[in-house]
mmCIF file of C-alpha atoms and ligand atoms in Angstrom:
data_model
loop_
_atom_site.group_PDB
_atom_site.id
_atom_site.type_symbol
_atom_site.label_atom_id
_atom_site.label_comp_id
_atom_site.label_asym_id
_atom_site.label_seq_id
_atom_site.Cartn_x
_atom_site.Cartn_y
_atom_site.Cartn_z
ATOM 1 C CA UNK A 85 61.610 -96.535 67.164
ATOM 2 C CA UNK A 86 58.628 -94.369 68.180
ATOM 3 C CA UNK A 87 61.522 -91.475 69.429
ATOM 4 C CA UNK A 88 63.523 -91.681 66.228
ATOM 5 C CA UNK A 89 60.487 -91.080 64.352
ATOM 6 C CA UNK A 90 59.385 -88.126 66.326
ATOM 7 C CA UNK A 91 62.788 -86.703 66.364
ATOM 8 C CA UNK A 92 63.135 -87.262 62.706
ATOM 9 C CA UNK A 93 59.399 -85.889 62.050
ATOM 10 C CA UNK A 94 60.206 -82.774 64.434
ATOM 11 C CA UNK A 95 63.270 -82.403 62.174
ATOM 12 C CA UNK A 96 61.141 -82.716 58.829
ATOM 13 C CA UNK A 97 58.583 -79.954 60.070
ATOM 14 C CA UNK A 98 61.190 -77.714 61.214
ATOM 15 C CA UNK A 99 62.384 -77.223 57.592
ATOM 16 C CA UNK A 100 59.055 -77.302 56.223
ATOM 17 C CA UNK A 101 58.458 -74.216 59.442
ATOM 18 C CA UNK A 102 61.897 -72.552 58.030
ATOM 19 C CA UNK A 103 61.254 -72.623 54.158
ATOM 20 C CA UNK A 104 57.808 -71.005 55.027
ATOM 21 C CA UNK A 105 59.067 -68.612 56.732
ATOM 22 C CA UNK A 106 61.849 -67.752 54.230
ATOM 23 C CA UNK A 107 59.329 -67.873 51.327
ATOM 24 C CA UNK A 108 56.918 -65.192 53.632
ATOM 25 C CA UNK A 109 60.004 -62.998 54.277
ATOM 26 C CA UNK A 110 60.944 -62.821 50.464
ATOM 27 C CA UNK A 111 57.320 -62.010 49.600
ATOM 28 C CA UNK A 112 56.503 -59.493 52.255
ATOM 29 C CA UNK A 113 60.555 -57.963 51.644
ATOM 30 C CA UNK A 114 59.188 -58.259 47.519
ATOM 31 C CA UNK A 115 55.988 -56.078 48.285
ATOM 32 C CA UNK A 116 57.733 -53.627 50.915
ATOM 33 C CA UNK A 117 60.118 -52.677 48.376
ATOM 34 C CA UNK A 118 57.630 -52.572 45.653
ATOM 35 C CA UNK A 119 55.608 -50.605 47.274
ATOM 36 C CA UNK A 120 58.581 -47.925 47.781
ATOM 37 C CA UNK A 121 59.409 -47.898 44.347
ATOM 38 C CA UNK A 122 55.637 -46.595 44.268
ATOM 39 C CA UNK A 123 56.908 -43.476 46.533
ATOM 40 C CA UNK A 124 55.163 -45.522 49.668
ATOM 41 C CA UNK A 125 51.794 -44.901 47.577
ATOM 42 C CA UNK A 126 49.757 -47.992 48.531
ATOM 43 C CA UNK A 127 46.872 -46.386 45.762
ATOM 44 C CA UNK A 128 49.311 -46.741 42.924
ATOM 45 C CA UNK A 129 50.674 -50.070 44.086
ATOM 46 C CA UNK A 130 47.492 -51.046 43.813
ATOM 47 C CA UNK A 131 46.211 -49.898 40.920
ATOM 48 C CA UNK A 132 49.578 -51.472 39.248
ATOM 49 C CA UNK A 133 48.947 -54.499 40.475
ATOM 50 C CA UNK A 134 45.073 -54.229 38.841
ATOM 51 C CA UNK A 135 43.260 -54.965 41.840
ATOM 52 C CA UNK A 136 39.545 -52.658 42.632
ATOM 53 C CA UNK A 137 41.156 -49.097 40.698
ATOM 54 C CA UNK A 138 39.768 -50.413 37.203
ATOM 55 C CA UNK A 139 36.539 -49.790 38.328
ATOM 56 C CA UNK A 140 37.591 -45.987 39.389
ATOM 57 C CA UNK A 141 39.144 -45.505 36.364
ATOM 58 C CA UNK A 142 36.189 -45.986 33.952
ATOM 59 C CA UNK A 143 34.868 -43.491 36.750
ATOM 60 C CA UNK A 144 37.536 -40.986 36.260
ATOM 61 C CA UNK A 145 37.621 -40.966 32.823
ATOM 62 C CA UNK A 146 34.111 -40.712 31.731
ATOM 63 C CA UNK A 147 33.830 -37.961 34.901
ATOM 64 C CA UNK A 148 36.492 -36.022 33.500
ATOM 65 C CA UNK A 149 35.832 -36.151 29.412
ATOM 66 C CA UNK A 150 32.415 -34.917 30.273
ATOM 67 C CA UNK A 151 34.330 -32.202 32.089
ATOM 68 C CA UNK A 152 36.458 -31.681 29.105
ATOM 69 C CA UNK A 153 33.280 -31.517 26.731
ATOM 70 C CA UNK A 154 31.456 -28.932 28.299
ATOM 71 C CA UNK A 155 34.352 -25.994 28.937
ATOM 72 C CA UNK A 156 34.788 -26.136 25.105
ATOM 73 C CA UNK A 157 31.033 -26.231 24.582
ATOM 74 C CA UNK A 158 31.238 -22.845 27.219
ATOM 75 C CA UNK A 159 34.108 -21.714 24.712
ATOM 76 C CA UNK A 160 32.956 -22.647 22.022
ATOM 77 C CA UNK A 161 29.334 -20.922 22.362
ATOM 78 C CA UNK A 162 30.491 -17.253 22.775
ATOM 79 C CA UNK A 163 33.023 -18.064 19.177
ATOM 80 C CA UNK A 164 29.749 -19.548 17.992
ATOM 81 C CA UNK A 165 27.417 -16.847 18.935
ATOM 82 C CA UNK A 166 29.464 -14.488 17.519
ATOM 83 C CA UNK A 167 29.396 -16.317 14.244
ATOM 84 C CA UNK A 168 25.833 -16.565 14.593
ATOM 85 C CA UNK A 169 25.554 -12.933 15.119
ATOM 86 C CA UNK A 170 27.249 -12.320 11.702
ATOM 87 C CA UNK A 171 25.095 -14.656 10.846
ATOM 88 C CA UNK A 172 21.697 -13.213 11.832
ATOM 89 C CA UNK A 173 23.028 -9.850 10.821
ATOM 90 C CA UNK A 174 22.959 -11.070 7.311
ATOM 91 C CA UNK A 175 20.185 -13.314 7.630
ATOM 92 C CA UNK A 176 18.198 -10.879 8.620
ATOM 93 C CA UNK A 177 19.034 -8.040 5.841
ATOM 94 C CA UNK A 178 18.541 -11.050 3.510
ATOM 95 C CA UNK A 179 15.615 -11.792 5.335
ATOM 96 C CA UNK A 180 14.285 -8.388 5.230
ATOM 97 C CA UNK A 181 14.966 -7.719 1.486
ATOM 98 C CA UNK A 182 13.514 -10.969 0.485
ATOM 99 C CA UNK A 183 10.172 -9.941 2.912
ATOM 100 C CA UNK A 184 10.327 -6.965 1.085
ATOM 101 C CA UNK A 185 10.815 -7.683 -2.158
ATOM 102 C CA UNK A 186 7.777 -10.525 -2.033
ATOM 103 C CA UNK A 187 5.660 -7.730 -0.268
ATOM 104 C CA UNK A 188 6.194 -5.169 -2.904
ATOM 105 C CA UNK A 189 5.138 -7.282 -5.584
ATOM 106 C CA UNK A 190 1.679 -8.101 -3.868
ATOM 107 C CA UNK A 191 1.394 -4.573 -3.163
ATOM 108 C CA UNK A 192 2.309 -3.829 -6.434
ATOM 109 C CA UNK A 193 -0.408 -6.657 -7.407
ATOM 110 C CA UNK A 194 -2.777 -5.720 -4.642
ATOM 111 C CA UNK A 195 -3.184 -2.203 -5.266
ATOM 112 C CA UNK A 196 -4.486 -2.298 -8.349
ATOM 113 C CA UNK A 197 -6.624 -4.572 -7.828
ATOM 114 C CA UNK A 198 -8.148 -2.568 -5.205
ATOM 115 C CA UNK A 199 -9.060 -0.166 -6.547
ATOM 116 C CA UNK A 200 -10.538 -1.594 -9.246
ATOM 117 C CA UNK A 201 -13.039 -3.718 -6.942
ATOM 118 C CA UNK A 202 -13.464 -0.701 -5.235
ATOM 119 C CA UNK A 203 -14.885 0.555 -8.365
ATOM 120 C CA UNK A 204 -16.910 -2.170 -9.384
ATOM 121 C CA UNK A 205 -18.477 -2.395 -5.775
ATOM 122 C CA UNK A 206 -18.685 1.781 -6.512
ATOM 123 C CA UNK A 207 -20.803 1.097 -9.678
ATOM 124 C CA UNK A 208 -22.351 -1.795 -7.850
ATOM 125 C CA UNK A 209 -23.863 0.382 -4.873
ATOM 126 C CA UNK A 210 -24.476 3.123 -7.351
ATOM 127 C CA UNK A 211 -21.442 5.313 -6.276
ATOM 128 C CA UNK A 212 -19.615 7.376 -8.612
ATOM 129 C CA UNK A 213 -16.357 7.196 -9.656
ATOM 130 C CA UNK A 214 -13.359 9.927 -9.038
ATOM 131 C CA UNK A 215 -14.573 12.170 -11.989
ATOM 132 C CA UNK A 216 -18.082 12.035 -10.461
ATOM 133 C CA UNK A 217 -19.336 9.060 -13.221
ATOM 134 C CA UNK A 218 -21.441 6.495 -12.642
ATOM 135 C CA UNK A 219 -19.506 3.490 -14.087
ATOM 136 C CA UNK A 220 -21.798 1.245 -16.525
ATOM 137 C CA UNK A 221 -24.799 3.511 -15.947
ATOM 138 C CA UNK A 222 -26.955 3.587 -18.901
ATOM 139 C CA UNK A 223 -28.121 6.770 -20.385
ATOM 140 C CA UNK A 224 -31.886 7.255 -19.624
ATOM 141 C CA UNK A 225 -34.992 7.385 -22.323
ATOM 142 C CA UNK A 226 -36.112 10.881 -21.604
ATOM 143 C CA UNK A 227 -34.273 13.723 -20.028
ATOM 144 C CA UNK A 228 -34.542 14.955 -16.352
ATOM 145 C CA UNK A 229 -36.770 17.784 -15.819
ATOM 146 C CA UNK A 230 -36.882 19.745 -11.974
ATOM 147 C CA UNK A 231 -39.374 22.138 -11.249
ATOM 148 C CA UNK A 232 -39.988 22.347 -15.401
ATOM 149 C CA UNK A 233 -36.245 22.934 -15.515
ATOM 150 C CA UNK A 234 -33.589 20.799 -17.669
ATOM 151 C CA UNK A 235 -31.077 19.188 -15.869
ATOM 152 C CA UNK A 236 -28.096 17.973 -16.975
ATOM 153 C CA UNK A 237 -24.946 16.793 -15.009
ATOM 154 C CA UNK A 238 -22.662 13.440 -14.058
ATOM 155 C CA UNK A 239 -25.686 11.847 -12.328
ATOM 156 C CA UNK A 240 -28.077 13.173 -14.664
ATOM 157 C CA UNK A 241 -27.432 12.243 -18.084
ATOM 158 C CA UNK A 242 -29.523 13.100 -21.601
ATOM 159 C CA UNK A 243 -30.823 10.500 -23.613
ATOM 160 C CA UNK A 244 -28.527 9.977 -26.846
ATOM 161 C CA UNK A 245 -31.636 10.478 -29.091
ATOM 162 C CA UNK A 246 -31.985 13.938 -27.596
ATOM 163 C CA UNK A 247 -31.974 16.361 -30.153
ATOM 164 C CA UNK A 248 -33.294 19.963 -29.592
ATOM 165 C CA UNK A 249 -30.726 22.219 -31.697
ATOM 166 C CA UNK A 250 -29.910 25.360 -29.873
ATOM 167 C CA UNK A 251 -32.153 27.356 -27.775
ATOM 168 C CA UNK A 252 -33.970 29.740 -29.737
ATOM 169 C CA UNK A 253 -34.791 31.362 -26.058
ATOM 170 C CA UNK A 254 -31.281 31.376 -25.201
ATOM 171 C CA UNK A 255 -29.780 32.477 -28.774
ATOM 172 C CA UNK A 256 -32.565 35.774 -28.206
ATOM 173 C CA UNK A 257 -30.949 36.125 -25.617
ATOM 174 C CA UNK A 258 -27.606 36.042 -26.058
ATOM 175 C CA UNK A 259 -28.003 38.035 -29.136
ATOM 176 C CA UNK A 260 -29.205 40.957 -26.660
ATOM 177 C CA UNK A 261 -26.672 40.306 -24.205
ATOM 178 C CA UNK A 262 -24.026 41.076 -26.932
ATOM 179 C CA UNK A 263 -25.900 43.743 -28.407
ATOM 180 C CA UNK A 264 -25.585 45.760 -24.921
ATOM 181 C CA UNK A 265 -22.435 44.464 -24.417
ATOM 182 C CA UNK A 266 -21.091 46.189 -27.750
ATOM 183 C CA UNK A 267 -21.760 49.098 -26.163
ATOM 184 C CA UNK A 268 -19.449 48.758 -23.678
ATOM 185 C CA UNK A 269 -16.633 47.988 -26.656
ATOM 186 C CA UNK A 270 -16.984 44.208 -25.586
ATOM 187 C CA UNK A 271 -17.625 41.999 -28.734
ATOM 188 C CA UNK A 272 -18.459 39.085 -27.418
ATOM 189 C CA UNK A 273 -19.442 35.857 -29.195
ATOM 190 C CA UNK A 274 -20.646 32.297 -28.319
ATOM 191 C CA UNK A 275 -18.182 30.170 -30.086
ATOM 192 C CA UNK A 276 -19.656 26.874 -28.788
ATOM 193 C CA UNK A 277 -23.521 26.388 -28.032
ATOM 194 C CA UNK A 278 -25.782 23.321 -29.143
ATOM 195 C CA UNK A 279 -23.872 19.999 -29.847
ATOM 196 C CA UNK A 280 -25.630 16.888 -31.025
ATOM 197 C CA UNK A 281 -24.651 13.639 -29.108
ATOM 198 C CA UNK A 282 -22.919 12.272 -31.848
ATOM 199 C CA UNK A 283 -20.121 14.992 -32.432
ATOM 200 C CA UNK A 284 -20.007 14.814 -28.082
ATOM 201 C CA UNK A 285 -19.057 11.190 -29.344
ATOM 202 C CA UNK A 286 -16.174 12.369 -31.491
ATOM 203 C CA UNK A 287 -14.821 15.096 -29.348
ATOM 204 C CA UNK A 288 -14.546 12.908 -25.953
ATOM 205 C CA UNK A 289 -13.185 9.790 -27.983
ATOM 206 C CA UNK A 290 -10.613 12.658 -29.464
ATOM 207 C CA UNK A 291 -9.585 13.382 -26.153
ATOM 208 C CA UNK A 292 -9.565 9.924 -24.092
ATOM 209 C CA UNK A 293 -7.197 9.182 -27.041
ATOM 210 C CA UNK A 294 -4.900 11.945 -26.503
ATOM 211 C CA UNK A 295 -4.665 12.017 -22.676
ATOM 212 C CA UNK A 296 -6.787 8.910 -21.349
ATOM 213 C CA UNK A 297 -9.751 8.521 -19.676
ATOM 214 C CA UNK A 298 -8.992 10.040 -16.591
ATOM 215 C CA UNK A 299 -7.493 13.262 -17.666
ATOM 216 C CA UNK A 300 -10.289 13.353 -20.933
ATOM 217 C CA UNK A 301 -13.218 13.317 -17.701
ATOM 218 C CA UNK A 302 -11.678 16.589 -16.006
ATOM 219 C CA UNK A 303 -12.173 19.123 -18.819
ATOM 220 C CA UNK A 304 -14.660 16.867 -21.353
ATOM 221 C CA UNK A 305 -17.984 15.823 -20.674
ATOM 222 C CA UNK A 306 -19.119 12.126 -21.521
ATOM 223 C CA UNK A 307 -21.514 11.603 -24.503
ATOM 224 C CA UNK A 308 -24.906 12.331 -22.856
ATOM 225 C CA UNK A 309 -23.418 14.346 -20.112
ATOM 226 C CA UNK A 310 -22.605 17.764 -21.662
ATOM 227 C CA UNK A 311 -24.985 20.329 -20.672
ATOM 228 C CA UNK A 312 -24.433 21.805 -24.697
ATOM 229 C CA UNK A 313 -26.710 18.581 -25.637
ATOM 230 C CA UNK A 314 -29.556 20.848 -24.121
ATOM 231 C CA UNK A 315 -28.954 23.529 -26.399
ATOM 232 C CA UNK A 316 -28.863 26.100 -23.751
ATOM 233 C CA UNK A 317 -25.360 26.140 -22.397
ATOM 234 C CA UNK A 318 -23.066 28.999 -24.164
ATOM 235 C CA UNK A 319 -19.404 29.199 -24.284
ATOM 236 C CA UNK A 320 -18.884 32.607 -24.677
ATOM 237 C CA UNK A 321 -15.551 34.763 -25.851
ATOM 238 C CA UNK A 322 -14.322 37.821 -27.207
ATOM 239 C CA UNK A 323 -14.625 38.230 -31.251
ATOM 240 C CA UNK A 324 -10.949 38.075 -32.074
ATOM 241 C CA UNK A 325 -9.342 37.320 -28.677
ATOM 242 C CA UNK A 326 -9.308 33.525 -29.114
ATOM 243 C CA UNK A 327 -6.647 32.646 -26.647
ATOM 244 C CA UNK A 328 -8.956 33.191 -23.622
ATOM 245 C CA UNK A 329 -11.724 31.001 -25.474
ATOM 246 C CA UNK A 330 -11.834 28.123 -22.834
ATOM 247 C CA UNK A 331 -9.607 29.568 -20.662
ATOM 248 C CA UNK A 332 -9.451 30.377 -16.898
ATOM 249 C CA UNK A 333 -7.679 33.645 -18.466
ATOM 250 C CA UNK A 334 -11.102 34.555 -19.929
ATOM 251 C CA UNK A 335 -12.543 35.834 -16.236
ATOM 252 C CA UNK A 336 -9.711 38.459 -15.823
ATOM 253 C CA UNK A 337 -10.434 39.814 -19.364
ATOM 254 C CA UNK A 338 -12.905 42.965 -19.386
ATOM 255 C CA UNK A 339 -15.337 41.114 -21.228
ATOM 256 C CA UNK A 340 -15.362 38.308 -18.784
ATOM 257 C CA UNK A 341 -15.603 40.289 -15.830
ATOM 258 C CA UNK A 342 -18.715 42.282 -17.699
ATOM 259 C CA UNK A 343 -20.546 38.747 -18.542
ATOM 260 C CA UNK A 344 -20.000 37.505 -14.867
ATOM 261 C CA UNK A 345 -21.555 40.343 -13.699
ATOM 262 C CA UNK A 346 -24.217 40.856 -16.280
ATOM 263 C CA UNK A 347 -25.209 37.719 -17.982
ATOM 264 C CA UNK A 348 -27.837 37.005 -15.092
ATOM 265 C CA UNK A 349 -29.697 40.053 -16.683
ATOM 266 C CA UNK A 350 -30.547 38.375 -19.355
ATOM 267 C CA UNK A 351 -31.062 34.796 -18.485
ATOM 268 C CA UNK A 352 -27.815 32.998 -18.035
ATOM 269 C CA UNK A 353 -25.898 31.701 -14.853
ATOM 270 C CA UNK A 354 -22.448 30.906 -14.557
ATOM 271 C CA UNK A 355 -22.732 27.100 -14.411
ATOM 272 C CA UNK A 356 -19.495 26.264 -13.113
ATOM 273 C CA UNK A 357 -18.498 28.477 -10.118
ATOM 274 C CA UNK A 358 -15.126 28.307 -7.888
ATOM 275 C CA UNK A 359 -15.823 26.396 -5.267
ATOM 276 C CA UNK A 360 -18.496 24.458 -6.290
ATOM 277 C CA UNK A 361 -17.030 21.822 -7.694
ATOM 278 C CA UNK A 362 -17.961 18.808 -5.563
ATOM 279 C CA UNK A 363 -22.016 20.089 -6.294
ATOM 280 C CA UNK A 364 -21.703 20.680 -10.124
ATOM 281 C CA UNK A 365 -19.081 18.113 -11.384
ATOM 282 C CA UNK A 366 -17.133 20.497 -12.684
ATOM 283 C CA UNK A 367 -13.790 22.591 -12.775
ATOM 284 C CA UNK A 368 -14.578 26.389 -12.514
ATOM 285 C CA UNK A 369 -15.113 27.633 -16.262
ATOM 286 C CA UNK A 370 -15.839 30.932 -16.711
ATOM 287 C CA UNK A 371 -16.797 30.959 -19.859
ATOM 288 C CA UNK A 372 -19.355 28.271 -19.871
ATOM 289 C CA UNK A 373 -22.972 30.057 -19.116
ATOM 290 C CA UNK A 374 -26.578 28.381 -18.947
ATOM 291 C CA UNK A 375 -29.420 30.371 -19.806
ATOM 292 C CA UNK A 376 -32.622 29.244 -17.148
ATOM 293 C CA UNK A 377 -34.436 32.615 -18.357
ATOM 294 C CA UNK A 378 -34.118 35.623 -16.191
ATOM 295 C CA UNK A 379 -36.021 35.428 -13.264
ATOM 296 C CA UNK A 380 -34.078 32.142 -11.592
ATOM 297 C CA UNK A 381 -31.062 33.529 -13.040
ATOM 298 C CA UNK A 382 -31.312 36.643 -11.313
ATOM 299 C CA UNK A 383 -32.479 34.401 -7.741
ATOM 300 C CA UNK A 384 -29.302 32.062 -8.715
ATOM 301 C CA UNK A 385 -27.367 34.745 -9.042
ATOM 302 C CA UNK A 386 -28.058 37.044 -5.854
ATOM 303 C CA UNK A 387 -27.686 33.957 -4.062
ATOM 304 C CA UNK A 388 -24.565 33.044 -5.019
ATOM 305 C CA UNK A 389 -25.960 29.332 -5.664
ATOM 306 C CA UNK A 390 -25.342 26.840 -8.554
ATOM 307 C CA UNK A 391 -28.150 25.053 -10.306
ATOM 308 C CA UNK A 392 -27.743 22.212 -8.625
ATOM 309 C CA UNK A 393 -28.462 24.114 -4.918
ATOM 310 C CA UNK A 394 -31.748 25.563 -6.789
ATOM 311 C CA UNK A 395 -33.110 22.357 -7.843
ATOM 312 C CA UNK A 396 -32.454 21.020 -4.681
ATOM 313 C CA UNK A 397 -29.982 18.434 -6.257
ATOM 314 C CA UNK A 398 -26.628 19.003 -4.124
HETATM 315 ZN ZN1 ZN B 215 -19.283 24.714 -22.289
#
């Protein structure tokens, strides 16, 4: 019994030893041939089958998009720099003209104000003003007298009550001036002498009206500050050669060249010299003469000074 039962047992595990065996063959015959339909590459067997590659895939992927993403971004800089050029070529004109344009207008609105503080702080420290004024400065009670000498100029005004009429001095002398000068043929005549403060009023308003303050101050004095308030300040012409009254045509007339040279003789000085126009105030006029009586008009005179350099107020 014992026999049978190993013979029949040894039979039993002999097919169970043969069906293993066949099942092992037709697996490992199953993944041979699998594996060379993968052209013998054990990788991509694997990674078919799904076993460790999922993880290097991720890997891959990831490793290569990055890869991807930053030779376009190389690409794409240059095309976007040159964009960016265009751009900053008009940004900056744009730029530019709207810095400009915002600049002006301060500029505009700067420089006029400026100036005008300029001024103020001018009249505030006592500082005159481009035609030699003293903005806001009040005309003074009594007139300035130097040495026993009137003065009167853009720093040193007249009071507007003062009054004298003309010279009678300075008309005596005039009148003798003429009288030799007649005998030369030269008629001369003093077509403007004393004028009151009021009519100084009228004239310089007449003027500021026509060409404005500025231009009015180079060829009129202000109210207080024309030297024919003192009475002895003669504008002198030719009788009957009216065009050169006023004029810088009068010193190349005879009779202007004889008063330059003469008028000293009997009193008067040629207020208003070339070239002394930063001490007087004044453009050149050579027909506007001062009488200061003879003896300082002679010493003015030889010395080639103005009043101003005589009084010791330049
Ligand atoms: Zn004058």
């Amino acid at each position: 019994m014992n026999r049978k039962r190993k013979t029949y047992s040894k039979k039993k595990s002999n097919k169970t030893l043969t069906i293993l065996l066949l099942v092992t063959s037709i697996l490992m015959t199953a993944i041979v041939v699998w594996i060379g339909v993968n052209d013998w590459d054990l990788n991509k067997t694997l990674k078919q089958i799904g076993i460790g590659t999922e993880q290097e895939q991720p890997i891959i992927v990831p490793e290569e998009e990055p890869d991807e993403q930053e030779s376009p971004e190389d690409e794409i800089l240059p095309v976007e720099e040159e964009p960016d050029e265009e751009v900053e070529e008009e940004t900056p004109a744009k730029v530019i003209e709207k810095t400009e344009e915002p600049e002006k207008e301060p500029e505009k609105n700067v420089t006029p104000v400026k100036p005008s503080k300029k001024e103020e702080n001018k009249s505030n420290t006592a500082t005159p003003n481009k035609s030699g004024y003293i903005e806001g400065q009040k005309l003074p009670d009594e007139p300035t007298y130097i040495n026993g000498i009137l003065l009167a100029n853009k720093k040193n005004p007249l009071p507007s009550t003062f009054a004298p009429g003309e010279s009678k001095q300075a008309r005596a002398a005039f009148d003798e001036m003429a009288a030799e000068a007649k005998l030369s043929g030269i008629n001369l005549t003093a077509f403007s002498t004393y004028r009151a403060y009021a009519y100084q009023v009228t004239l310089y308003d007449r003027y500021v009206q026509k060409d404005g303050v500025e231009a009015a101050d180079r060829y009129s004095a202000r109210p207080g500050y024309s030297e024919h308030q003192t009475g002895m300040a003669f504008d002198i012409g030719e009788v009957n050669y009216e065009k050169h009254w006023a004029s810088n045509s009068f010193k190349e007339t005879e009779a202007g060249k004889w008063v330059a040279a003469n008028a000293y003789r009997y009193g008067f000085i040629l207020r208003y010299p070339e070239g002394k126009e930063d001490i007087t105030g004044y453009m050149h006029e050579s027909w506007h003469f001062r009488y200061v009586g003879k003896d300082i008009a002679e010493e003015i005179f030889k010395r080639n000074i103005t009043l101003e350099e005589y009084l010791g107020q330049n």
